[in-house]
PDB file of C-alpha atoms in Angstrom:
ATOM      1  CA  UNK A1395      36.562  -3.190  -8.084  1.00 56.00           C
ATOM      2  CA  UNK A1396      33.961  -0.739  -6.989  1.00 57.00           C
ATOM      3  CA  UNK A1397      31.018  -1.603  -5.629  1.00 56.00           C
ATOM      4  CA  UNK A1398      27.605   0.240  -6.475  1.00 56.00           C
ATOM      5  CA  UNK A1399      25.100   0.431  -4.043  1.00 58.00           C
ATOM      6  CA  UNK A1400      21.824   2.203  -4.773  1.00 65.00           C
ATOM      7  CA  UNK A1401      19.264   3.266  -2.100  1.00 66.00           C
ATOM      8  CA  UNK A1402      16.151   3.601  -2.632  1.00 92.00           C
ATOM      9  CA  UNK A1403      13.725   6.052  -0.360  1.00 96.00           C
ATOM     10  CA  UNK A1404      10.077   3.917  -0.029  1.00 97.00           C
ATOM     11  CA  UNK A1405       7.023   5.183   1.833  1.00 98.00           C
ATOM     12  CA  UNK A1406       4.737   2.492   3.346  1.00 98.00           C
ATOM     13  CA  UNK A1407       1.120   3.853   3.503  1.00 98.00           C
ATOM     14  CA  UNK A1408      -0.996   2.521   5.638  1.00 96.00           C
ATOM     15  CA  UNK A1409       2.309   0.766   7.674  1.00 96.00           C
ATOM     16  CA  UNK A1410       0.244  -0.812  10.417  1.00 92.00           C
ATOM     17  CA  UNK A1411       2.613  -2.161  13.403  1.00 94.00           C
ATOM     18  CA  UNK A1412       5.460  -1.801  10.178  1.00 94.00           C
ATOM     19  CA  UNK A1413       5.508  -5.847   9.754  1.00 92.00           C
ATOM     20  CA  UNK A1414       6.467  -4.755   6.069  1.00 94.00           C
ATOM     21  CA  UNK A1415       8.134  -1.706   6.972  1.00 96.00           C
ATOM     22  CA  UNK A1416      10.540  -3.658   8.108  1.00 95.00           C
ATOM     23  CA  UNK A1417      11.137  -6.206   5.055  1.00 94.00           C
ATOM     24  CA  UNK A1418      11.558  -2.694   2.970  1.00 95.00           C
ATOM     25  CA  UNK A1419      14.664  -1.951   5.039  1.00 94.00           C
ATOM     26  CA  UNK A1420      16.470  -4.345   2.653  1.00 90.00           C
ATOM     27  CA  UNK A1421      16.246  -2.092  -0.364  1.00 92.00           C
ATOM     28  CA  UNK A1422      16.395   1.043   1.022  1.00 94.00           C
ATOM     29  CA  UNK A1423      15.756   4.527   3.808  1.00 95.00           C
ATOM     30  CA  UNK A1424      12.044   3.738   5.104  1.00 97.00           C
ATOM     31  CA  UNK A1425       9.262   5.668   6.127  1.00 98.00           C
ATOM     32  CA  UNK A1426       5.751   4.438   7.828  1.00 98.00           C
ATOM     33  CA  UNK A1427       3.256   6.221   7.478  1.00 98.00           C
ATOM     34  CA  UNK A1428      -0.300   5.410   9.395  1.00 97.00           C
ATOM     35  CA  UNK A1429      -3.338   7.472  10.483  1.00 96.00           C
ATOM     36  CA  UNK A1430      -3.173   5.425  14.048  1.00 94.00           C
ATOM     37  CA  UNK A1431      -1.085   6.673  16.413  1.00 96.00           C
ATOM     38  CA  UNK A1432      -1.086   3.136  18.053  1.00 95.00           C
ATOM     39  CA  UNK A1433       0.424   1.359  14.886  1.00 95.00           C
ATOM     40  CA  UNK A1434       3.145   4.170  14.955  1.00 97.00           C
ATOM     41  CA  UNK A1435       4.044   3.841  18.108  1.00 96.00           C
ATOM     42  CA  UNK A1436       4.057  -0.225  17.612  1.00 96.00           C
ATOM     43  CA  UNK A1437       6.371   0.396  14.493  1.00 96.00           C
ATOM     44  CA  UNK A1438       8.992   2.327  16.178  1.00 97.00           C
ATOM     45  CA  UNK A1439       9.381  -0.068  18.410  1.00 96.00           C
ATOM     46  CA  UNK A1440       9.718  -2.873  16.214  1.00 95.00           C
ATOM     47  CA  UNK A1441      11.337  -1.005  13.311  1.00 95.00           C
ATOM     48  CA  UNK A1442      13.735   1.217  15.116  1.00 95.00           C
ATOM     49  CA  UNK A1443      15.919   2.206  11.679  1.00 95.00           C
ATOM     50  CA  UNK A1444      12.764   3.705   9.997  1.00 96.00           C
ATOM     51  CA  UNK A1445      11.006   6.700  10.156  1.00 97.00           C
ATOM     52  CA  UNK A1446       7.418   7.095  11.188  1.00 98.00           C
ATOM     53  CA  UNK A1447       4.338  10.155  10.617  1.00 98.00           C
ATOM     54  CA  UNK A1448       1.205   9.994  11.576  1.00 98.00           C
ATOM     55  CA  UNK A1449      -1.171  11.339   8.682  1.00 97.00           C
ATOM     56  CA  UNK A1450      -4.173  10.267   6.901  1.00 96.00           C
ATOM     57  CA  UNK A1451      -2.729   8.408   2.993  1.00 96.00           C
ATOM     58  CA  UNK A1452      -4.742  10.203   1.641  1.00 94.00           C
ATOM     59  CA  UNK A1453      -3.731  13.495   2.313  1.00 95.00           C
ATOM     60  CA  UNK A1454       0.014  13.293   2.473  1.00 97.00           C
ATOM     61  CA  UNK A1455       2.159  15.960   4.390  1.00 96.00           C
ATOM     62  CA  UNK A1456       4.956  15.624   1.754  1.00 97.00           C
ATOM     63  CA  UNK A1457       7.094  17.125  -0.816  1.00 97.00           C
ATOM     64  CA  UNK A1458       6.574  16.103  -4.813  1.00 97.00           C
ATOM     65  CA  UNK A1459       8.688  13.693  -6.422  1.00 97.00           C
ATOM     66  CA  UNK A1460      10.339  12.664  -3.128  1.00 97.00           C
ATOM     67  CA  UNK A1461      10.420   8.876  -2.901  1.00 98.00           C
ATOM     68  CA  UNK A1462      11.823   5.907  -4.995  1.00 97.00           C
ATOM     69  CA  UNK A1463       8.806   3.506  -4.261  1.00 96.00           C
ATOM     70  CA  UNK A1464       5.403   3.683  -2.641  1.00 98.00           C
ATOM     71  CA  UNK A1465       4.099   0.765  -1.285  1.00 97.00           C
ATOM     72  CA  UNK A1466       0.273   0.453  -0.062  1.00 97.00           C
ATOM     73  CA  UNK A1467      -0.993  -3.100   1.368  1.00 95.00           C
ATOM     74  CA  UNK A1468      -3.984  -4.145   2.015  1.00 90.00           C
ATOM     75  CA  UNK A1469      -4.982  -0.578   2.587  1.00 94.00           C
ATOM     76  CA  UNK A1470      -7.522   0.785  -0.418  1.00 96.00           C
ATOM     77  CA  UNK A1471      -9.801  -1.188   0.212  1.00 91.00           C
ATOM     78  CA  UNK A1472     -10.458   0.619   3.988  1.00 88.00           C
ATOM     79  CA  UNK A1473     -10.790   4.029   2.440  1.00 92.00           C
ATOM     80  CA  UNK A1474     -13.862   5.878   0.876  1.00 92.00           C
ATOM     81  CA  UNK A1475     -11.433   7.430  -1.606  1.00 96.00           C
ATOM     82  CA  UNK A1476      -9.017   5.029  -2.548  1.00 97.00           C
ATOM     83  CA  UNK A1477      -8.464   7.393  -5.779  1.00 98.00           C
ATOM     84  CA  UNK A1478      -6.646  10.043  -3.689  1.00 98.00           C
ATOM     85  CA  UNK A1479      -4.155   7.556  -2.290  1.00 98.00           C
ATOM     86  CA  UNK A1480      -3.250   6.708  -5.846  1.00 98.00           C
ATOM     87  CA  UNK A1481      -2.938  10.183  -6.833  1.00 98.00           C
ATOM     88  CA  UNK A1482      -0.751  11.361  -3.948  1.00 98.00           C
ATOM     89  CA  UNK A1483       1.209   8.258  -4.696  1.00 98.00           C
ATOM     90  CA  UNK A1484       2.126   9.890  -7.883  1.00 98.00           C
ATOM     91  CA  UNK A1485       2.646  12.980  -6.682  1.00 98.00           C
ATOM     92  CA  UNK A1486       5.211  11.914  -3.944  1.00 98.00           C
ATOM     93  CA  UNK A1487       6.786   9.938  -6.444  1.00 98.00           C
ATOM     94  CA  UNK A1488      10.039  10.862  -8.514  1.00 96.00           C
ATOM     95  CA  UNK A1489       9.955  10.318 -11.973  1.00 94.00           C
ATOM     96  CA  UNK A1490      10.170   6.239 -13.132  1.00 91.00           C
ATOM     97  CA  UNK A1491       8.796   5.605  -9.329  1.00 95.00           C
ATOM     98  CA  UNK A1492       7.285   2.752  -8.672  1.00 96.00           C
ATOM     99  CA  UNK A1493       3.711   1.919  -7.097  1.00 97.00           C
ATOM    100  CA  UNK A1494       3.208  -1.378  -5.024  1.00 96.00           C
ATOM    101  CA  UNK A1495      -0.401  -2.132  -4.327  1.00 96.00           C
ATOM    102  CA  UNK A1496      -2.026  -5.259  -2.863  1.00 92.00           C
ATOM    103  CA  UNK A1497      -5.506  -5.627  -2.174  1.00 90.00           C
ATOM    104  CA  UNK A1498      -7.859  -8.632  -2.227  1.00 85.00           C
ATOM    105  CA  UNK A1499      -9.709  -9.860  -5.145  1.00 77.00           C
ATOM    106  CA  UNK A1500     -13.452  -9.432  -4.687  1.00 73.00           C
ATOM    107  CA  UNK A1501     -13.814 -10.474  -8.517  1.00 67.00           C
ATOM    108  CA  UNK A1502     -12.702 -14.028  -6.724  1.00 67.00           C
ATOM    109  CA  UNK A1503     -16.051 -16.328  -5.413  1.00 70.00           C
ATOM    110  CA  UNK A1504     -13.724 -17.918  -2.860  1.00 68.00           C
ATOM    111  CA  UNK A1505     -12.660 -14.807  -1.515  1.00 62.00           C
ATOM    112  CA  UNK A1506     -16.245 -13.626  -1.048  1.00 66.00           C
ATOM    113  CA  UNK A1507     -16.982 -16.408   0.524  1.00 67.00           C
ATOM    114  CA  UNK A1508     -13.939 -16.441   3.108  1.00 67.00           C
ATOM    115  CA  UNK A1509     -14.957 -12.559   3.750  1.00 64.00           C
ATOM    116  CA  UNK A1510     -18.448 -13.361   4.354  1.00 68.00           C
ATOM    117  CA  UNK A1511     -17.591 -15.729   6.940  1.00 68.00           C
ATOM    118  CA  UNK A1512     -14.985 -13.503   8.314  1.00 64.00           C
ATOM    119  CA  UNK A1513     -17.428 -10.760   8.476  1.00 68.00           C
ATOM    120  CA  UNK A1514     -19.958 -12.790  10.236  1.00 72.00           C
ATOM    121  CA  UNK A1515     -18.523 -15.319  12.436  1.00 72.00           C
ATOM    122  CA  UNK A1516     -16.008 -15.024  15.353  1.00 63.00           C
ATOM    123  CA  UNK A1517     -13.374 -11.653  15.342  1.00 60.00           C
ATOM    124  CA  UNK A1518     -14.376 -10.395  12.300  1.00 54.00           C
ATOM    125  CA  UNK A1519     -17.952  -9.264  13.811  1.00 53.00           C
ATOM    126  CA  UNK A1520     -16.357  -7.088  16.002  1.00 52.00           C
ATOM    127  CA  UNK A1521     -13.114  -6.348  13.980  1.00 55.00           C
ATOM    128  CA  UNK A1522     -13.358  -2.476  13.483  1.00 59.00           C
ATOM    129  CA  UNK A1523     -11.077  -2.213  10.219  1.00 62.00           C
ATOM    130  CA  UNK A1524     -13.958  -2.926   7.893  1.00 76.00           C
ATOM    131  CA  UNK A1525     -13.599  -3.211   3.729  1.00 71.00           C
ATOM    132  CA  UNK A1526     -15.513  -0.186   2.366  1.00 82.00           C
ATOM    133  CA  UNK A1527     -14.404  -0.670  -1.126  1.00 79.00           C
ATOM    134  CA  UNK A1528     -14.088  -3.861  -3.211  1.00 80.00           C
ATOM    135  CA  UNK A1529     -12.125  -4.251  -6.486  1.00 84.00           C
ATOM    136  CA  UNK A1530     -12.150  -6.630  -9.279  1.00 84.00           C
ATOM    137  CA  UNK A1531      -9.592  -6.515 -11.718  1.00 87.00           C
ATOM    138  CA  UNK A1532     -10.569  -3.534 -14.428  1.00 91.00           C
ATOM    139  CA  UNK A1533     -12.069  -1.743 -10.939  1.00 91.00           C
ATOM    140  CA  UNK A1534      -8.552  -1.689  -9.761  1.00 93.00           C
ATOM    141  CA  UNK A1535      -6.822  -1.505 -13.533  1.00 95.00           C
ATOM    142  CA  UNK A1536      -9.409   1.611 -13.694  1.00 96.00           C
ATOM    143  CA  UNK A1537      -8.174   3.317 -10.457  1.00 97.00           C
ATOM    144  CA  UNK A1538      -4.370   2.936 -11.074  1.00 97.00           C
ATOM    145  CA  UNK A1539      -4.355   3.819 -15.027  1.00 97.00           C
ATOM    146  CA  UNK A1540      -5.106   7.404 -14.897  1.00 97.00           C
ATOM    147  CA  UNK A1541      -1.947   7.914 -13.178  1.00 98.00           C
ATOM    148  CA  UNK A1542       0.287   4.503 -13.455  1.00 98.00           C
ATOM    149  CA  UNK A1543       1.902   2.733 -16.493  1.00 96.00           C
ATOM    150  CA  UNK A1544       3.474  -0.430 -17.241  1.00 95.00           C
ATOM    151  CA  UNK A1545       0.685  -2.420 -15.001  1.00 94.00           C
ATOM    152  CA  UNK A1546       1.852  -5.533 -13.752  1.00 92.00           C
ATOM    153  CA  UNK A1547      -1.152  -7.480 -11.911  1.00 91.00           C
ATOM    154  CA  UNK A1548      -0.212 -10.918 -10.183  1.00 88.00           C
ATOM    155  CA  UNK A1549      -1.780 -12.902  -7.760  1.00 80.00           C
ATOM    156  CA  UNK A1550      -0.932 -14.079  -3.963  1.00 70.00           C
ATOM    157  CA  UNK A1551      -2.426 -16.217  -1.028  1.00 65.00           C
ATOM    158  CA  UNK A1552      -4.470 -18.644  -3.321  1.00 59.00           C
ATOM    159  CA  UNK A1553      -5.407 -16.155  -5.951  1.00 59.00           C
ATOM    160  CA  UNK A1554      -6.843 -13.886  -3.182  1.00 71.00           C
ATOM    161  CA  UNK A1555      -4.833 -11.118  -3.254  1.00 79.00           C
ATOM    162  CA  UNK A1556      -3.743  -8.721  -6.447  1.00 85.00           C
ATOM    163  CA  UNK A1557      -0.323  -7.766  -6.285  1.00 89.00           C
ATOM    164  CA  UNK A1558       0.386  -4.750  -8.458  1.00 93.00           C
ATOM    165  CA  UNK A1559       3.406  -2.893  -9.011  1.00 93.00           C
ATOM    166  CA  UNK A1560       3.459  -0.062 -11.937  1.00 95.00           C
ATOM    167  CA  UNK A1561       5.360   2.959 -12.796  1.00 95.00           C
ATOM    168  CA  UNK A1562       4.692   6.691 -12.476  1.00 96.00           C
ATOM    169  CA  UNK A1563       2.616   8.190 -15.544  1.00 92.00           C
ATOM    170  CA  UNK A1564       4.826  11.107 -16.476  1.00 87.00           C
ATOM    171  CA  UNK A1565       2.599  13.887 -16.973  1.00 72.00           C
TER     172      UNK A1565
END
């Protein structure tokens, strides 16, 4: 019997130290990508089989149609122009790629409430990574659609976090 293995080739935007960079390794060849060159150093030492650039998501130094998957956590919510991120995500993407997104729920009173307290008491006064964008779910159904099909939203940590994956809009 022959055995079929496919590969996949995922980008993770926004990689951090590459704590999920390294999970992706499972399915596939892995790139980090990050703005900070601290997290990128921090991944390649943790994540030694993936790749690593520094560049800002939302301006990606990267040919069309060139990955399998993008994945983006927790990071849309940091940027003034979350849009671009899911446009270059589509660009980079080949055709039936898919789009992993999580971000927290602002639509959620409990999560407003943990944030506020977060924001205001102990490390999160002084943590430097602030949210500059909040969704709810049609905020975040309205960023993805232009671009993304097949929408599937679900919900992690408590109901705090959306977990999206969809598929490339074919143009």
């Amino acid at each position: 019997k022959l055995a079929i293995i496919i590969v996949f080739i995922i980008i993770d935007l926004g990689c951090d130290g590459g704590n999920f960079t390294q999970r992706l390794l499972n399915y596939g060849e892995v790139v980090g990508l990050d703005i900070s060159s601290n997290f990128i150093r921090s991944g390649k030492r943790r994540v030694k089989t993936a790749h690593f650039i520094i560049s800002d998501v939302q301006k990606l130094p990267l040919r069309h149609a060139s990955f399998d998957l993008v994945t983006c956590m927790e990071v849309l919510e940091h940027l003034p122009r979350p849009d671009l991120v899911v446009s270059e995500s589509s660009r980079i993407l080949r055709k039936s790629g898919r789009l992993l997104v999580s971000t927290p729920d602002d639509g959620k009173r409990l999560w407003r409430i943990i944030w506020f307290f977060w924001q205001n008491i102990g490390r999160g006064t002084i943590w430097q990574h602030k949210h500059i964008y909040n969704f709810g779910r049609q905020k975040i159904i309205n960023l993805i659609s232009p671009h993304f099909t097949k929408i599937v939203i679900d919900y992690v940590n408590f109901f705090l976090l959306f977990m999206i994956i969809c598929e490339r809009r074919e143009k």
